[in-house]
Amino acid sequence: MALTVVSQIFPREMIPAVLPLIEDKLQHSKEIIRRKAVQALYKFYLIAPNQVQHIHDKFRKALCDRDVGVMAASLHIYLQMIKKNASGYKDLTESFVSILKQVVGGKLPIDFNYHSVPAPWLQIQLLRILGLLGKDDPRTSELMYDVLDESLRRAEINHNITYAILFECVQTIYTICPKSDLLEKAAKCIGKFVLSPKINLKYLGLKALTYVIQQDPNLALQHQMTIIECLDHPDPIIKRETLELLYRITNGQNVTVIVQKMLDYLRQSKEEYTIINLTGKIAELVEKYAPDNEWFIQTMNAVFSVGGDVMHPDIPNNFLRLLAEGFDDEKEDEELRLYAVQSYLSLLEEEDTFYPQKFLQVMSWVLGEYSYLINDGDPEVIITRLHRLLKQTFVTSETKAWIMTAVTKMSSRMSCSKTVDKLIQEFSTSLDTCMRQYAFELKHLCENKELMKNLFPLDASCDEIMVDASLSFLDGFVAEGLSCGAAPYKPHHQRQEEKLSQEKALNFEPYGLSFTSNMSSSGFTGRQSPAGLSLGSDMSGNSAELGQKETNCLKLDGVRKLWGKEGYLPKKENKTGKEDKTQPVPQDSILTAHVVDPPLMQSEQQVVSLSEEEKEKQQLASTLFVGLGSNSTISLMGRADIITQKLKKKSKISETQNSEEASSFQNIATLPFSPLPDTTPNNKENFQGNEHLGLRKISLSSSEVLEASVSFETSQSVTEVGLDEQLSNCRLSTSSLFADSNIEVFQPPQNVPDIVANKAPLSLCLPEELAGHPHSEIVELCSSDILTVYWCKVWTDDCSRLVLFVANNSTSPLKTVNLVFESAEHFKIFESLSCHFPVIEAQSMESCQKCVQLEKVCTEGVLSGSISYHLDTDTHLEFSLTFSLSDFIRPMKMTTEDFGRLWLSFSNDVKQNLKMSPSQGSLSIALNALKQKLKLHIVEIIGNEGIAACRLLPSVPCLLHCRTHARTLALWFRSSCSALPDSLLYQCQKVMEEA
Amino acid sequence: MIKFFLMVNKQGQTRLSRYYEHVEIHKRTMLEAEVIKNCLSRSKEQCSFIEYKDFKLVYRQYAALFIVVGINETENEMAVYELIHNFVEVLDRYFSRVEKWYVMLNDQEVNDNSHYHLTKTNTHLSFFFQSELDVSFPIMFNLDRVHIILDEMVLNGCIVETNKNRILAPLFVLDKMAES
């Protein structure tokens, strides 16, 4: 009894206490006790598989128990274990097969029979196990063929339980590696099931068919007629199962019929769960196989109206995305959209019909976005219909918001509308604050058509609108604000927005700096042109700020939310990636971002219609990807000359981007880059930006050097010959030379007259006393528009030094800059946790050093801190950096004798065997890898054994003894510190894995 | 994997419920009500398997008593369907021993010989399961025994024992102890 309780409820914490007792019981003389003990172990396995790992051999014993019950109980454990890891138990296949053979052959005591079938549930269990074992394994499967055949043959008595066995058999046969005559028999079996008048059997047959059909679609053909009959079966459950089957065999040809059937079923079913499930499946099929537009829209309409509000939100989202992004064919897209608009219009025509909220939302979005596609239709009519909807009581406020958005979008395309005016009046006094706000926004927008057109460009539903949001809108506002000083007729939040941008205009340069953050700061410094202002405000934003601005200036909240999930966000990331090069955006994605951008900018200003825009985009894309980045730059610049000041600025941005693009193209394709025509000073600046980028990475790799050189080549104003020499220096330079060559290379830019002087501070060089030591590359830690912090680690003999460079990017000196580290759990920072710079001159750089020590042994830890400065307002920047144990490990020189003595004196040791890959063939190679990565000192190597020593700063020694033995590397650490061996072992493992 | 085991009468009252997966108490009543509604609405010609939410129901009707088992995708419906029958047979065998005692006790209530005849004609099912009255009485009065039987047969959602003698063995030992 106690054992039964154990196997029912048991806390995992108590397992260790009880386990030995239960293990004892496994040897008990009574079968029932043994059986219960095994069941209890099964429970343990379920709740804590690790704790019973050591008694796996006892399970085996149970499997071979002379009593059937005990054996059967152990099968449950095996089923679970085999489910997890089938390959580990292949050797048991034979035992399972022989057990099944005995069971099927009737060797069991008579009381195990159920309706004269020997132990049917046991058979089913065994068949399941065999199915798992034989999956994708021809050798194991071979062992089973006989017994499966036998089971099929024996199970011919007409009783439910034999059907159950047959069903399991069929499943197993189709799971394991197929054998033709078995398959044939199984197929026959299924046929019998499906054709059976017994309804339960029919169900089983359909289920089996559904399972089998993925492997063998021909079987479905054989039973075509039966399946069709089942479709019209009075029992909905049978229908349901048939639909499931059909869903699996759907293809391009039969999709219409199948979806039609599914829709019929959907209309009848009431249960929420079924609806959700089925709508999902239909939508999937429709999207995958839709033969034509008309059908697609019709079907989706049906899905929306039936599925209503319970269906998964992904379905309408996907649908809208499909509409918006379209397929490859432009014409087709337009037809699709046009058709969608028409069908929705006709749907809305009928008064007083109820549609689910989600369907209404979809409708209003599509109407708002694409209603212009109808040439003959009067937008007034559409608005009237939408207006009518707004007044319906069943429409929720969320849907109302969608509708309002649609109305707003549409009214931007027409000159004046009475309905809109009426609508505005009506809702300006609405009790719903949300609606009231929308109405006001609409009203104000209506009074300023120009702005409105800008806000809602035609067919900007996809990614385009995002780009608009972050660039052109603000631009428009700012330009206007500048031209007339104030901004009349603008909603409050827009005014605020504008004010914000103007504020930023005051300290404009910093924003220019941050735009080029990693590209270095030179890009826009000192250009006081007002046009740059909005650029500054745009570019300075991080993505969060961007998002906020978008929602502020665009009243498309409903739509925005929707897009935020899908197509929109990734794009935004690309943008941020572009604006802020600190993010490691893959080259490709940067490229695509660029590809998308330039034509957009043109299109905004020239109000290019959609198709042209896209074509242009494609053209540009193709040209770009051919690798002729310079072409596009030229063409852009050509445009830049003829357009206004504001536009000029934009083209400059794109130049920047293009030049970046160009260099990255060069980097990838290493194509010769044709020099750009002579450009404005800005252009040069931009290139210098690239120089910086390239140069800072010189120590990294030669490919980066290439990039740098490319940007030098493109920059015509720079004397190429001289540079080339310097660059070759760079290539040769080691990291310690880095600083020097850096300075040299930076001389030329200073000679260029147009540039604001003083680029030098940005050349990052280590203090002389540290330059000789190995160090990590200097990377940016954090930055604001005013200052940038770079950091690197320097590994000196006695400590790990953290060197921080604080660069003032602005034109005015920064006062009282404070850098403070938070006290970390694992690390200790010497001298003090803070660093204070009384003043940092404009465009100059200060550095500070901190000695970091590991206080508590850990494999990796984070050191965080913040930097604050005062300029107009207090600004606070946070950063964090990672240190790993290997930063604090230094070699420890000693002799073999010393090693022996020390080895004996240490008590903390850890041993571990690591697998070596063939490439790490010998011990010396492996040890050298460890030496390089972990800075060990190799004391001696004798044959297949080696000893090494290291110390954890300041002076905690750790000894390593290693030995190779047939592809394994046995590592043995000893140290006086208890935690050190463990952590070091972890580091070693990592090194070995990497190597 | 069996998720739950229910015995319900035609009026929709739950006579026995056993869950093999944790379900909150208040959710149980809701679940039971819906499950019963689903089963009751089906005719005898219809399939005994119902898809309900993300699991399947296998049910079998014995006169006024429904037995409903909730299973997941991996379980073999027909095997469970037969398991129910096996369970009923075990109950039958066990309670046939106490039948006389029971009939005497409830002579007033079950004073109807026609039902008794039914038992004679169908050897598989006991008197109780054939009666058209709400005769889950034996189950109600011996709920502990039914639970023990069920626990012997199904454990952690797995079918662990189907041999009738073995299922009843511990119970008979208990009864013997109670007698002495």
PDB file of N, CA and C in Angstrom, chain A residues 7-8 31-32 35-36 39 42-43 46 67 69 76 111-112 114-115 121 124 128 159-161 164 167-168 199-201 203-204 207 234-237 240-241 271 273, chain B residues 18 42 45-54 56 73-79 81-83 85-86 89 124 151-152 155-156 158-163 165-166 170:
ATOM      1  N   SER A   7       3.935   5.775  -5.470  1.00  0.00           N
ATOM      2  CA  SER A   7       3.905   5.968  -6.913  1.00  0.00           C
ATOM      3  C   SER A   7       2.840   6.959  -7.348  1.00  0.00           C
ATOM      4  N   GLN A   8       2.025   7.393  -6.416  1.00  0.00           N
ATOM      5  CA  GLN A   8       1.027   8.379  -6.807  1.00  0.00           C
ATOM      6  C   GLN A   8       1.440   9.803  -6.454  1.00  0.00           C
ATOM      7  N   GLU A  31       5.630 -11.028  -6.246  1.00  0.00           N
ATOM      8  CA  GLU A  31       5.656 -10.264  -7.490  1.00  0.00           C
ATOM      9  C   GLU A  31       4.990  -8.905  -7.327  1.00  0.00           C
ATOM     10  N   ILE A  32       3.919  -8.888  -6.518  1.00  0.00           N
ATOM     11  CA  ILE A  32       3.183  -7.628  -6.410  1.00  0.00           C
ATOM     12  C   ILE A  32       4.040  -6.533  -5.795  1.00  0.00           C
ATOM     13  N   ARG A  35       6.449  -5.432  -8.398  1.00  0.00           N
ATOM     14  CA  ARG A  35       5.759  -4.615  -9.392  1.00  0.00           C
ATOM     15  C   ARG A  35       5.543  -3.195  -8.882  1.00  0.00           C
ATOM     16  N   LYS A  36       5.075  -3.130  -7.651  1.00  0.00           N
ATOM     17  CA  LYS A  36       4.828  -1.803  -7.074  1.00  0.00           C
ATOM     18  C   LYS A  36       6.126  -1.008  -6.960  1.00  0.00           C
ATOM     19  N   GLN A  39       6.880   0.406 -10.211  1.00  0.00           N
ATOM     20  CA  GLN A  39       5.982   1.539 -10.484  1.00  0.00           C
ATOM     21  C   GLN A  39       6.414   2.792  -9.733  1.00  0.00           C
ATOM     22  N   TYR A  42       9.158   4.267 -11.504  1.00  0.00           N
ATOM     23  CA  TYR A  42       8.670   4.971 -12.686  1.00  0.00           C
ATOM     24  C   TYR A  42       8.262   6.387 -12.320  1.00  0.00           C
ATOM     25  N   LYS A  43       7.571   6.477 -11.194  1.00  0.00           N
ATOM     26  CA  LYS A  43       7.164   7.808 -10.732  1.00  0.00           C
ATOM     27  C   LYS A  43       8.393   8.681 -10.493  1.00  0.00           C
ATOM     28  N   LEU A  46       9.731   9.935 -13.615  1.00  0.00           N
ATOM     29  CA  LEU A  46       8.948  11.029 -14.194  1.00  0.00           C
ATOM     30  C   LEU A  46       9.278  12.358 -13.552  1.00  0.00           C
ATOM     31  N   ASP A  67       8.265 -12.647 -13.685  1.00  0.00           N
ATOM     32  CA  ASP A  67       6.840 -12.346 -13.638  1.00  0.00           C
ATOM     33  C   ASP A  67       6.466 -11.315 -14.711  1.00  0.00           C
ATOM     34  N   GLY A  69       3.949  -9.214 -14.781  1.00  0.00           N
ATOM     35  CA  GLY A  69       3.518  -7.922 -14.251  1.00  0.00           C
ATOM     36  C   GLY A  69       4.693  -6.981 -14.026  1.00  0.00           C
ATOM     37  N   HIS A  76       6.918   0.817 -18.944  1.00  0.00           N
ATOM     38  CA  HIS A  76       6.570   2.243 -18.904  1.00  0.00           C
ATOM     39  C   HIS A  76       7.810   3.100 -18.780  1.00  0.00           C
ATOM     40  N   ASP A 111      -4.915 -15.940 -17.230  1.00  0.00           N
ATOM     41  CA  ASP A 111      -5.683 -14.824 -16.662  1.00  0.00           C
ATOM     42  C   ASP A 111      -5.239 -13.468 -17.186  1.00  0.00           C
ATOM     43  N   PHE A 112      -4.218 -13.451 -18.015  1.00  0.00           N
ATOM     44  CA  PHE A 112      -3.850 -12.183 -18.649  1.00  0.00           C
ATOM     45  C   PHE A 112      -4.685 -11.912 -19.889  1.00  0.00           C
ATOM     46  N   TYR A 114      -7.686 -11.063 -22.266  1.00  0.00           N
ATOM     47  CA  TYR A 114      -8.876 -10.233 -22.208  1.00  0.00           C
ATOM     48  C   TYR A 114      -9.697 -10.598 -23.423  1.00  0.00           C
ATOM     49  N   HIS A 115     -10.837 -11.168 -23.196  1.00  0.00           N
ATOM     50  CA  HIS A 115     -11.658 -11.661 -24.299  1.00  0.00           C
ATOM     51  C   HIS A 115     -10.822 -12.522 -25.238  1.00  0.00           C
ATOM     52  N   TRP A 121      -3.083  -4.825 -23.860  1.00  0.00           N
ATOM     53  CA  TRP A 121      -2.471  -3.517 -23.565  1.00  0.00           C
ATOM     54  C   TRP A 121      -0.959  -3.619 -23.506  1.00  0.00           C
ATOM     55  N   ILE A 124       0.183  -3.526 -27.014  1.00  0.00           N
ATOM     56  CA  ILE A 124       0.175  -2.153 -27.531  1.00  0.00           C
ATOM     57  C   ILE A 124       1.397  -1.384 -27.046  1.00  0.00           C
ATOM     58  N   ARG A 128       4.439   0.128 -29.355  1.00  0.00           N
ATOM     59  CA  ARG A 128       4.829   1.539 -29.319  1.00  0.00           C
ATOM     60  C   ARG A 128       6.337   1.674 -29.157  1.00  0.00           C
ATOM     61  N   HIS A 159     -12.799  -8.280 -32.601  1.00  0.00           N
ATOM     62  CA  HIS A 159     -13.147  -7.667 -31.327  1.00  0.00           C
ATOM     63  C   HIS A 159     -12.455  -6.314 -31.256  1.00  0.00           C
ATOM     64  N   ASN A 160     -13.088  -5.431 -30.552  1.00  0.00           N
ATOM     65  CA  ASN A 160     -12.532  -4.089 -30.465  1.00  0.00           C
ATOM     66  C   ASN A 160     -11.070  -4.073 -30.078  1.00  0.00           C
ATOM     67  N   ILE A 161     -10.747  -4.920 -29.108  1.00  0.00           N
ATOM     68  CA  ILE A 161      -9.386  -4.831 -28.593  1.00  0.00           C
ATOM     69  C   ILE A 161      -8.373  -5.266 -29.646  1.00  0.00           C
ATOM     70  N   ALA A 164      -7.708  -2.372 -31.739  1.00  0.00           N
ATOM     71  CA  ALA A 164      -6.762  -1.463 -31.098  1.00  0.00           C
ATOM     72  C   ALA A 164      -5.341  -1.925 -31.359  1.00  0.00           C
ATOM     73  N   PHE A 167      -4.421  -1.301 -34.983  1.00  0.00           N
ATOM     74  CA  PHE A 167      -4.146   0.115 -35.208  1.00  0.00           C
ATOM     75  C   PHE A 167      -2.717   0.444 -34.787  1.00  0.00           C
ATOM     76  N   GLU A 168      -2.343  -0.077 -33.628  1.00  0.00           N
ATOM     77  CA  GLU A 168      -0.998   0.192 -33.124  1.00  0.00           C
ATOM     78  C   GLU A 168       0.039  -0.433 -34.059  1.00  0.00           C
ATOM     79  N   ILE A 199     -18.799   2.623 -36.394  1.00  0.00           N
ATOM     80  CA  ILE A 199     -18.341   4.000 -36.483  1.00  0.00           C
ATOM     81  C   ILE A 199     -17.009   4.233 -35.775  1.00  0.00           C
ATOM     82  N   ASN A 200     -16.833   3.556 -34.679  1.00  0.00           N
ATOM     83  CA  ASN A 200     -15.580   3.726 -33.952  1.00  0.00           C
ATOM     84  C   ASN A 200     -14.415   3.247 -34.797  1.00  0.00           C
ATOM     85  N   LEU A 201     -14.665   2.201 -35.525  1.00  0.00           N
ATOM     86  CA  LEU A 201     -13.627   1.628 -36.358  1.00  0.00           C
ATOM     87  C   LEU A 201     -13.297   2.559 -37.514  1.00  0.00           C
ATOM     88  N   TYR A 203     -13.568   5.710 -37.492  1.00  0.00           N
ATOM     89  CA  TYR A 203     -12.782   6.802 -36.920  1.00  0.00           C
ATOM     90  C   TYR A 203     -11.319   6.399 -36.831  1.00  0.00           C
ATOM     91  N   LEU A 204     -11.115   5.203 -36.313  1.00  0.00           N
ATOM     92  CA  LEU A 204      -9.756   4.697 -36.156  1.00  0.00           C
ATOM     93  C   LEU A 204      -9.065   4.605 -37.511  1.00  0.00           C
ATOM     94  N   LYS A 207      -8.069   7.934 -38.738  1.00  0.00           N
ATOM     95  CA  LYS A 207      -6.921   8.434 -37.993  1.00  0.00           C
ATOM     96  C   LYS A 207      -5.641   7.790 -38.525  1.00  0.00           C
ATOM     97  N   PRO A 234     -23.010  11.998 -40.922  1.00  0.00           N
ATOM     98  CA  PRO A 234     -23.779  12.794 -39.968  1.00  0.00           C
ATOM     99  C   PRO A 234     -23.011  13.122 -38.689  1.00  0.00           C
ATOM    100  N   ASP A 235     -22.053  12.301 -38.349  1.00  0.00           N
ATOM    101  CA  ASP A 235     -21.326  12.550 -37.104  1.00  0.00           C
ATOM    102  C   ASP A 235     -20.227  13.592 -37.335  1.00  0.00           C
ATOM    103  N   PRO A 236     -20.320  14.707 -36.648  1.00  0.00           N
ATOM    104  CA  PRO A 236     -19.327  15.757 -36.870  1.00  0.00           C
ATOM    105  C   PRO A 236     -17.899  15.326 -36.540  1.00  0.00           C
ATOM    106  N   ILE A 237     -17.792  14.364 -35.641  1.00  0.00           N
ATOM    107  CA  ILE A 237     -16.442  13.951 -35.265  1.00  0.00           C
ATOM    108  C   ILE A 237     -15.745  13.263 -36.444  1.00  0.00           C
ATOM    109  N   ARG A 240     -14.789  15.842 -38.897  1.00  0.00           N
ATOM    110  CA  ARG A 240     -13.631  16.573 -38.408  1.00  0.00           C
ATOM    111  C   ARG A 240     -12.344  15.832 -38.742  1.00  0.00           C
ATOM    112  N   GLU A 241     -12.380  14.545 -38.473  1.00  0.00           N
ATOM    113  CA  GLU A 241     -11.207  13.717 -38.712  1.00  0.00           C
ATOM    114  C   GLU A 241     -10.901  13.666 -40.213  1.00  0.00           C
ATOM    115  N   GLU A 271     -18.072  25.376 -31.295  1.00  0.00           N
ATOM    116  CA  GLU A 271     -17.089  25.386 -30.225  1.00  0.00           C
ATOM    117  C   GLU A 271     -15.903  26.271 -30.584  1.00  0.00           C
ATOM    118  N   TYR A 273     -12.842  26.353 -29.588  1.00  0.00           N
ATOM    119  CA  TYR A 273     -11.543  25.742 -29.853  1.00  0.00           C
ATOM    120  C   TYR A 273     -11.452  25.243 -31.284  1.00  0.00           C
TER     121      TYR A 273
ATOM    122  N   ARG B  18     -11.046  11.175 -11.285  1.00  0.00           N
ATOM    123  CA  ARG B  18      -9.643  10.959 -10.942  1.00  0.00           C
ATOM    124  C   ARG B  18      -8.827  11.674 -12.006  1.00  0.00           C
ATOM    125  N   ARG B  42     -24.720  13.120 -27.461  1.00  0.00           N
ATOM    126  CA  ARG B  42     -24.441  12.227 -28.583  1.00  0.00           C
ATOM    127  C   ARG B  42     -25.323  10.978 -28.532  1.00  0.00           C
ATOM    128  N   GLU B  45     -25.485   5.908 -32.064  1.00  0.00           N
ATOM    129  CA  GLU B  45     -24.901   5.555 -33.360  1.00  0.00           C
ATOM    130  C   GLU B  45     -23.621   6.350 -33.612  1.00  0.00           C
ATOM    131  N   GLN B  46     -23.439   7.376 -32.820  1.00  0.00           N
ATOM    132  CA  GLN B  46     -22.292   8.225 -33.095  1.00  0.00           C
ATOM    133  C   GLN B  46     -21.031   7.652 -32.472  1.00  0.00           C
ATOM    134  N   CYS B  47     -19.956   8.167 -32.985  1.00  0.00           N
ATOM    135  CA  CYS B  47     -18.640   7.696 -32.588  1.00  0.00           C
ATOM    136  C   CYS B  47     -18.389   7.931 -31.095  1.00  0.00           C
ATOM    137  N   SER B  48     -17.695   7.007 -30.469  1.00  0.00           N
ATOM    138  CA  SER B  48     -17.458   7.135 -29.030  1.00  0.00           C
ATOM    139  C   SER B  48     -16.258   7.995 -28.692  1.00  0.00           C
ATOM    140  N   PHE B  49     -15.701   8.572 -29.702  1.00  0.00           N
ATOM    141  CA  PHE B  49     -14.546   9.425 -29.438  1.00  0.00           C
ATOM    142  C   PHE B  49     -14.901  10.861 -29.793  1.00  0.00           C
ATOM    143  N   ILE B  50     -14.570  11.761 -28.909  1.00  0.00           N
ATOM    144  CA  ILE B  50     -14.866  13.169 -29.183  1.00  0.00           C
ATOM    145  C   ILE B  50     -13.580  13.963 -29.062  1.00  0.00           C
ATOM    146  N   GLU B  51     -13.416  14.872 -29.977  1.00  0.00           N
ATOM    147  CA  GLU B  51     -12.289  15.779 -29.816  1.00  0.00           C
ATOM    148  C   GLU B  51     -12.772  16.963 -29.014  1.00  0.00           C
ATOM    149  N   TYR B  52     -12.091  17.209 -27.946  1.00  0.00           N
ATOM    150  CA  TYR B  52     -12.511  18.302 -27.085  1.00  0.00           C
ATOM    151  C   TYR B  52     -11.278  19.108 -26.715  1.00  0.00           C
ATOM    152  N   LYS B  53     -11.284  20.358 -27.109  1.00  0.00           N
ATOM    153  CA  LYS B  53     -10.103  21.201 -26.912  1.00  0.00           C
ATOM    154  C   LYS B  53      -8.881  20.478 -27.425  1.00  0.00           C
ATOM    155  N   ASP B  54      -7.844  20.442 -26.620  1.00  0.00           N
ATOM    156  CA  ASP B  54      -6.632  19.829 -27.143  1.00  0.00           C
ATOM    157  C   ASP B  54      -6.494  18.370 -26.737  1.00  0.00           C
ATOM    158  N   LYS B  56      -8.693  14.332 -26.304  1.00  0.00           N
ATOM    159  CA  LYS B  56      -9.810  13.547 -26.810  1.00  0.00           C
ATOM    160  C   LYS B  56     -10.548  12.891 -25.664  1.00  0.00           C
ATOM    161  N   GLU B  73      -3.169  13.015 -27.527  1.00  0.00           N
ATOM    162  CA  GLU B  73      -3.016  12.532 -28.891  1.00  0.00           C
ATOM    163  C   GLU B  73      -2.350  11.158 -28.992  1.00  0.00           C
ATOM    164  N   THR B  74      -1.398  10.910 -28.117  1.00  0.00           N
ATOM    165  CA  THR B  74      -0.569   9.718 -28.309  1.00  0.00           C
ATOM    166  C   THR B  74      -1.282   8.428 -27.931  1.00  0.00           C
ATOM    167  N   GLU B  75      -2.357   8.540 -27.198  1.00  0.00           N
ATOM    168  CA  GLU B  75      -3.010   7.325 -26.724  1.00  0.00           C
ATOM    169  C   GLU B  75      -3.856   6.698 -27.832  1.00  0.00           C
ATOM    170  N   ASN B  76      -4.003   5.408 -27.740  1.00  0.00           N
ATOM    171  CA  ASN B  76      -4.803   4.648 -28.700  1.00  0.00           C
ATOM    172  C   ASN B  76      -6.251   4.636 -28.212  1.00  0.00           C
ATOM    173  N   GLU B  77      -7.133   5.280 -28.954  1.00  0.00           N
ATOM    174  CA  GLU B  77      -8.519   5.446 -28.486  1.00  0.00           C
ATOM    175  C   GLU B  77      -9.201   4.119 -28.216  1.00  0.00           C
ATOM    176  N   MET B  78      -8.996   3.215 -29.152  1.00  0.00           N
ATOM    177  CA  MET B  78      -9.703   1.947 -29.023  1.00  0.00           C
ATOM    178  C   MET B  78      -9.216   1.186 -27.793  1.00  0.00           C
ATOM    179  N   ALA B  79      -7.935   1.267 -27.518  1.00  0.00           N
ATOM    180  CA  ALA B  79      -7.405   0.576 -26.349  1.00  0.00           C
ATOM    181  C   ALA B  79      -8.040   1.127 -25.089  1.00  0.00           C
ATOM    182  N   TYR B  81     -10.898   2.622 -24.956  1.00  0.00           N
ATOM    183  CA  TYR B  81     -12.310   2.242 -25.020  1.00  0.00           C
ATOM    184  C   TYR B  81     -12.495   0.869 -24.397  1.00  0.00           C
ATOM    185  N   GLU B  82     -11.601  -0.021 -24.710  1.00  0.00           N
ATOM    186  CA  GLU B  82     -11.687  -1.363 -24.145  1.00  0.00           C
ATOM    187  C   GLU B  82     -11.264  -1.394 -22.685  1.00  0.00           C
ATOM    188  N   LEU B  83     -10.380  -0.493 -22.351  1.00  0.00           N
ATOM    189  CA  LEU B  83      -9.972  -0.413 -20.943  1.00  0.00           C
ATOM    190  C   LEU B  83     -11.162  -0.095 -20.065  1.00  0.00           C
ATOM    191  N   HIS B  85     -14.130  -0.886 -20.581  1.00  0.00           N
ATOM    192  CA  HIS B  85     -14.914  -2.092 -20.435  1.00  0.00           C
ATOM    193  C   HIS B  85     -14.262  -3.061 -19.453  1.00  0.00           C
ATOM    194  N   ASN B  86     -12.972  -3.140 -19.553  1.00  0.00           N
ATOM    195  CA  ASN B  86     -12.240  -3.984 -18.618  1.00  0.00           C
ATOM    196  C   ASN B  86     -12.482  -3.531 -17.192  1.00  0.00           C
ATOM    197  N   GLU B  89     -15.812  -4.554 -16.068  1.00  0.00           N
ATOM    198  CA  GLU B  89     -15.829  -5.990 -15.785  1.00  0.00           C
ATOM    199  C   GLU B  89     -15.213  -6.294 -14.431  1.00  0.00           C
ATOM    200  N   HIS B 124     -22.069 -10.346 -19.120  1.00  0.00           N
ATOM    201  CA  HIS B 124     -20.924  -9.458 -18.969  1.00  0.00           C
ATOM    202  C   HIS B 124     -21.127  -8.413 -17.891  1.00  0.00           C
ATOM    203  N   ASP B 151      -6.919   2.696  -9.176  1.00  0.00           N
ATOM    204  CA  ASP B 151      -5.497   2.961  -8.969  1.00  0.00           C
ATOM    205  C   ASP B 151      -4.631   1.772  -9.327  1.00  0.00           C
ATOM    206  N   GLU B 152      -5.201   0.597  -9.158  1.00  0.00           N
ATOM    207  CA  GLU B 152      -4.442  -0.577  -9.566  1.00  0.00           C
ATOM    208  C   GLU B 152      -4.288  -0.626 -11.084  1.00  0.00           C
ATOM    209  N   LEU B 155      -2.118   4.245 -13.492  1.00  0.00           N
ATOM    210  CA  LEU B 155      -1.193   4.925 -12.604  1.00  0.00           C
ATOM    211  C   LEU B 155      -0.453   5.995 -13.406  1.00  0.00           C
ATOM    212  N   ASN B 156      -0.452   7.177 -12.891  1.00  0.00           N
ATOM    213  CA  ASN B 156       0.246   8.273 -13.575  1.00  0.00           C
ATOM    214  C   ASN B 156      -0.157   8.379 -15.045  1.00  0.00           C
ATOM    215  N   CYS B 158      -0.927   5.998 -17.003  1.00  0.00           N
ATOM    216  CA  CYS B 158      -0.566   4.838 -17.809  1.00  0.00           C
ATOM    217  C   CYS B 158      -1.411   3.645 -17.373  1.00  0.00           C
ATOM    218  N   ILE B 159      -1.686   2.786 -18.332  1.00  0.00           N
ATOM    219  CA  ILE B 159      -2.394   1.555 -18.001  1.00  0.00           C
ATOM    220  C   ILE B 159      -1.354   0.599 -17.435  1.00  0.00           C
ATOM    221  N   VAL B 160      -1.489   0.260 -16.164  1.00  0.00           N
ATOM    222  CA  VAL B 160      -0.436  -0.564 -15.576  1.00  0.00           C
ATOM    223  C   VAL B 160      -0.873  -2.001 -15.339  1.00  0.00           C
ATOM    224  N   GLU B 161      -2.141  -2.253 -15.175  1.00  0.00           N
ATOM    225  CA  GLU B 161      -2.548  -3.625 -14.922  1.00  0.00           C
ATOM    226  C   GLU B 161      -3.919  -3.866 -15.509  1.00  0.00           C
ATOM    227  N   THR B 162      -4.053  -4.981 -16.213  1.00  0.00           N
ATOM    228  CA  THR B 162      -5.357  -5.282 -16.788  1.00  0.00           C
ATOM    229  C   THR B 162      -5.801  -6.701 -16.431  1.00  0.00           C
ATOM    230  N   ASN B 163      -4.947  -7.394 -15.735  1.00  0.00           N
ATOM    231  CA  ASN B 163      -5.268  -8.747 -15.308  1.00  0.00           C
ATOM    232  C   ASN B 163      -6.224  -8.684 -14.120  1.00  0.00           C
ATOM    233  N   ASN B 165      -7.505 -10.772 -11.972  1.00  0.00           N
ATOM    234  CA  ASN B 165      -7.134 -11.389 -10.694  1.00  0.00           C
ATOM    235  C   ASN B 165      -6.156 -10.521  -9.932  1.00  0.00           C
ATOM    236  N   ARG B 166      -5.211  -9.992 -10.676  1.00  0.00           N
ATOM    237  CA  ARG B 166      -4.177  -9.204 -10.019  1.00  0.00           C
ATOM    238  C   ARG B 166      -4.723  -7.860  -9.531  1.00  0.00           C
ATOM    239  N   PRO B 170      -5.172  -7.283  -4.127  1.00  0.00           N
ATOM    240  CA  PRO B 170      -4.988  -6.490  -2.907  1.00  0.00           C
ATOM    241  C   PRO B 170      -6.313  -6.165  -2.215  1.00  0.00           C
TER     242      PRO B 170
END
